[in-house]
Amino acid sequence: MSSNDIGTNIIFKKQLGLNYEIDQKYVGLKMKENNVLAFNFRVPGSLKDEVETYFKKFKLGEPIMVDIGGTGDIKCDFKGISPVLKNHDELDQYFISATLQEDKQYDPLEEEKCESCSGCGFH
């Protein structure tokens, strides 16, 4: 893959190398207020249990990284998972949503820091 190509998979990364990779055709992404990201999965029954099992391993507030199509890791905190719902309009299709909050810590340039700053939080 060249540096301009965006892949078709999304990789969720838990600490200790516990990753989950899924084709983005099964995932919708919705950005909400306060950098909250809702990853909405519409998956066949064959993937339902593995998606649910993966996200149930997380504790609230636990760090998670997301790489969408090989574009680089997005640092987030885990906020929760919805119950699995069966889509009554489609045979063997399920819906589940994982909520993450993007970690948007501002890293100021050196010249923007005050002389005595040791991460005071005002920059």
PDB file of C-alpha atoms in Angstrom:
ATOM      1  CA  MET A   1       0.000   0.000   0.000  1.00  0.00           C
ATOM      2  CA  SER A   2       1.435   3.407  -0.933  1.00  0.00           C
ATOM      3  CA  SER A   3       1.459   6.284   1.534  1.00  0.00           C
ATOM      4  CA  ASN A   4      -1.578   7.840  -0.210  1.00  0.00           C
ATOM      5  CA  ASP A   5      -3.781   4.748   0.038  1.00  0.00           C
ATOM      6  CA  ILE A   6      -6.305   4.421   2.840  1.00  0.00           C
ATOM      7  CA  GLY A   7      -7.025   0.840   3.819  1.00  0.00           C
ATOM      8  CA  THR A   8     -10.414  -0.733   4.319  1.00  0.00           C
ATOM      9  CA  ASN A   9      -9.951  -1.990   7.877  1.00  0.00           C
ATOM     10  CA  ILE A  10     -10.339  -0.422  11.297  1.00  0.00           C
ATOM     11  CA  ILE A  11      -8.070  -1.669  14.070  1.00  0.00           C
ATOM     12  CA  PHE A  12      -9.007  -1.189  17.726  1.00  0.00           C
ATOM     13  CA  LYS A  13      -5.974  -1.524  19.995  1.00  0.00           C
ATOM     14  CA  LYS A  14      -6.104  -2.465  23.653  1.00  0.00           C
ATOM     15  CA  GLN A  15      -3.000  -2.441  25.823  1.00  0.00           C
ATOM     16  CA  LEU A  16      -0.760  -5.517  25.697  1.00  0.00           C
ATOM     17  CA  GLY A  17      -1.359  -5.957  21.976  1.00  0.00           C
ATOM     18  CA  LEU A  18      -4.955  -7.151  22.187  1.00  0.00           C
ATOM     19  CA  ASN A  19      -6.184  -5.821  18.853  1.00  0.00           C
ATOM     20  CA  TYR A  20      -9.421  -6.247  16.947  1.00  0.00           C
ATOM     21  CA  GLU A  21      -9.481  -5.663  13.196  1.00  0.00           C
ATOM     22  CA  ILE A  22     -12.693  -5.369  11.189  1.00  0.00           C
ATOM     23  CA  ASP A  23     -13.622  -4.298   7.673  1.00  0.00           C
ATOM     24  CA  GLN A  24     -14.980  -0.757   7.726  1.00  0.00           C
ATOM     25  CA  LYS A  25     -17.981  -1.850   5.626  1.00  0.00           C
ATOM     26  CA  TYR A  26     -19.432  -3.075   8.939  1.00  0.00           C
ATOM     27  CA  VAL A  27     -18.715   0.148  10.849  1.00  0.00           C
ATOM     28  CA  GLY A  28     -20.311   3.580  10.846  1.00  0.00           C
ATOM     29  CA  LEU A  29     -18.653   6.443  12.706  1.00  0.00           C
ATOM     30  CA  LYS A  30     -20.504   9.326  14.279  1.00  0.00           C
ATOM     31  CA  MET A  31     -18.732  12.277  15.933  1.00  0.00           C
ATOM     32  CA  LYS A  32     -20.594  13.771  18.887  1.00  0.00           C
ATOM     33  CA  GLU A  33     -19.943  16.636  21.304  1.00  0.00           C
ATOM     34  CA  ASN A  34     -16.823  16.686  23.487  1.00  0.00           C
ATOM     35  CA  ASN A  35     -14.814  14.537  21.041  1.00  0.00           C
ATOM     36  CA  VAL A  36     -17.057  11.520  21.625  1.00  0.00           C
ATOM     37  CA  LEU A  37     -16.917   8.949  18.835  1.00  0.00           C
ATOM     38  CA  ALA A  38     -19.673   6.376  18.364  1.00  0.00           C
ATOM     39  CA  PHE A  39     -18.567   3.351  16.358  1.00  0.00           C
ATOM     40  CA  ASN A  40     -21.776   1.720  15.145  1.00  0.00           C
ATOM     41  CA  PHE A  41     -21.373  -1.889  14.046  1.00  0.00           C
ATOM     42  CA  ARG A  42     -23.878  -3.588  11.717  1.00  0.00           C
ATOM     43  CA  VAL A  43     -22.584  -7.125  11.543  1.00  0.00           C
ATOM     44  CA  PRO A  44     -23.751 -10.597  10.576  1.00  0.00           C
ATOM     45  CA  GLY A  45     -24.301 -13.147  13.325  1.00  0.00           C
ATOM     46  CA  SER A  46     -20.879 -14.657  12.608  1.00  0.00           C
ATOM     47  CA  LEU A  47     -19.179 -11.423  13.831  1.00  0.00           C
ATOM     48  CA  LYS A  48     -21.624 -10.386  16.559  1.00  0.00           C
ATOM     49  CA  ASP A  49     -20.041 -12.332  19.403  1.00  0.00           C
ATOM     50  CA  GLU A  50     -16.455 -11.368  18.614  1.00  0.00           C
ATOM     51  CA  VAL A  51     -17.269  -7.627  18.470  1.00  0.00           C
ATOM     52  CA  GLU A  52     -19.205  -7.789  21.727  1.00  0.00           C
ATOM     53  CA  THR A  53     -16.575  -9.937  23.481  1.00  0.00           C
ATOM     54  CA  TYR A  54     -13.733  -7.627  22.452  1.00  0.00           C
ATOM     55  CA  PHE A  55     -15.335  -4.452  23.798  1.00  0.00           C
ATOM     56  CA  LYS A  56     -16.573  -6.126  26.981  1.00  0.00           C
ATOM     57  CA  LYS A  57     -12.894  -6.565  27.946  1.00  0.00           C
ATOM     58  CA  PHE A  58     -12.598  -2.797  28.520  1.00  0.00           C
ATOM     59  CA  LYS A  59     -13.203  -0.926  31.750  1.00  0.00           C
ATOM     60  CA  LEU A  60     -14.755   2.560  31.651  1.00  0.00           C
ATOM     61  CA  GLY A  61     -12.053   5.155  31.005  1.00  0.00           C
ATOM     62  CA  GLU A  62      -9.501   2.592  29.840  1.00  0.00           C
ATOM     63  CA  PRO A  63      -7.202   3.795  27.030  1.00  0.00           C
ATOM     64  CA  ILE A  64      -7.849   2.469  23.525  1.00  0.00           C
ATOM     65  CA  MET A  65      -6.268   3.360  20.201  1.00  0.00           C
ATOM     66  CA  VAL A  66      -8.073   3.298  16.859  1.00  0.00           C
ATOM     67  CA  ASP A  67      -6.444   3.147  13.427  1.00  0.00           C
ATOM     68  CA  ILE A  68      -8.895   3.837  10.620  1.00  0.00           C
ATOM     69  CA  GLY A  69      -7.634   2.568   7.289  1.00  0.00           C
ATOM     70  CA  GLY A  70      -3.964   2.811   8.255  1.00  0.00           C
ATOM     71  CA  THR A  71      -4.113   6.589   8.786  1.00  0.00           C
ATOM     72  CA  GLY A  72      -2.518   6.425  12.245  1.00  0.00           C
ATOM     73  CA  ASP A  73      -3.551   5.825  15.823  1.00  0.00           C
ATOM     74  CA  ILE A  74      -6.205   7.966  17.480  1.00  0.00           C
ATOM     75  CA  LYS A  75      -5.841   7.973  21.265  1.00  0.00           C
ATOM     76  CA  CYS A  76      -9.171   7.508  23.041  1.00  0.00           C
ATOM     77  CA  ASP A  77     -10.746   6.433  26.303  1.00  0.00           C
ATOM     78  CA  PHE A  78     -13.405   3.730  26.387  1.00  0.00           C
ATOM     79  CA  LYS A  79     -16.829   5.074  27.416  1.00  0.00           C
ATOM     80  CA  GLY A  80     -19.145   2.102  26.955  1.00  0.00           C
ATOM     81  CA  ILE A  81     -20.877  -0.440  24.773  1.00  0.00           C
ATOM     82  CA  SER A  82     -24.532  -0.768  23.882  1.00  0.00           C
ATOM     83  CA  PRO A  83     -26.545  -3.956  24.155  1.00  0.00           C
ATOM     84  CA  VAL A  84     -26.609  -6.069  20.986  1.00  0.00           C
ATOM     85  CA  LEU A  85     -29.803  -5.553  18.992  1.00  0.00           C
ATOM     86  CA  LYS A  86     -31.103  -7.777  16.212  1.00  0.00           C
ATOM     87  CA  ASN A  87     -32.132  -5.962  13.047  1.00  0.00           C
ATOM     88  CA  HIS A  88     -35.672  -7.174  12.382  1.00  0.00           C
ATOM     89  CA  ASP A  89     -35.592  -5.890   8.780  1.00  0.00           C
ATOM     90  CA  GLU A  90     -32.569  -7.997   7.835  1.00  0.00           C
ATOM     91  CA  LEU A  91     -31.994 -11.705   8.275  1.00  0.00           C
ATOM     92  CA  ASP A  92     -28.968 -12.391  10.512  1.00  0.00           C
ATOM     93  CA  GLN A  93     -27.865  -8.766  11.038  1.00  0.00           C
ATOM     94  CA  TYR A  94     -27.056  -7.227  14.420  1.00  0.00           C
ATOM     95  CA  PHE A  95     -26.330  -3.727  15.709  1.00  0.00           C
ATOM     96  CA  ILE A  96     -23.911  -2.821  18.511  1.00  0.00           C
ATOM     97  CA  SER A  97     -22.268   0.492  19.347  1.00  0.00           C
ATOM     98  CA  ALA A  98     -18.980   1.242  21.125  1.00  0.00           C
ATOM     99  CA  THR A  99     -18.497   4.759  22.493  1.00  0.00           C
ATOM    100  CA  LEU A 100     -15.019   6.252  22.807  1.00  0.00           C
ATOM    101  CA  GLN A 101     -13.817   9.736  23.722  1.00  0.00           C
ATOM    102  CA  GLU A 102     -10.886  11.085  21.771  1.00  0.00           C
ATOM    103  CA  ASP A 103      -8.007  12.237  23.960  1.00  0.00           C
ATOM    104  CA  LYS A 104      -7.495  15.831  22.779  1.00  0.00           C
ATOM    105  CA  GLN A 105      -4.720  16.981  25.085  1.00  0.00           C
ATOM    106  CA  TYR A 106      -3.161  20.148  23.754  1.00  0.00           C
ATOM    107  CA  ASP A 107       0.626  20.021  23.496  1.00  0.00           C
ATOM    108  CA  PRO A 108       1.868  23.627  23.308  1.00  0.00           C
ATOM    109  CA  LEU A 109       4.993  24.651  21.471  1.00  0.00           C
ATOM    110  CA  GLU A 110       8.020  25.318  23.672  1.00  0.00           C
ATOM    111  CA  GLU A 111       7.834  29.091  23.112  1.00  0.00           C
ATOM    112  CA  GLU A 112       4.201  29.118  24.298  1.00  0.00           C
ATOM    113  CA  LYS A 113       5.070  27.696  27.721  1.00  0.00           C
ATOM    114  CA  CYS A 114       5.746  30.018  30.630  1.00  0.00           C
ATOM    115  CA  GLU A 115       9.230  29.934  32.155  1.00  0.00           C
ATOM    116  CA  SER A 116       8.162  28.137  35.304  1.00  0.00           C
ATOM    117  CA  CYS A 117       5.611  25.878  33.630  1.00  0.00           C
ATOM    118  CA  SER A 118       5.638  22.252  34.596  1.00  0.00           C
ATOM    119  CA  GLY A 119       2.394  21.306  32.944  1.00  0.00           C
ATOM    120  CA  CYS A 120       0.249  23.853  34.832  1.00  0.00           C
ATOM    121  CA  GLY A 121      -2.764  23.183  32.585  1.00  0.00           C
ATOM    122  CA  PHE A 122      -3.212  26.753  31.364  1.00  0.00           C
ATOM    123  CA  HIS A 123      -1.441  26.160  28.053  1.00  0.00           C
TER     124      HIS A 123
END
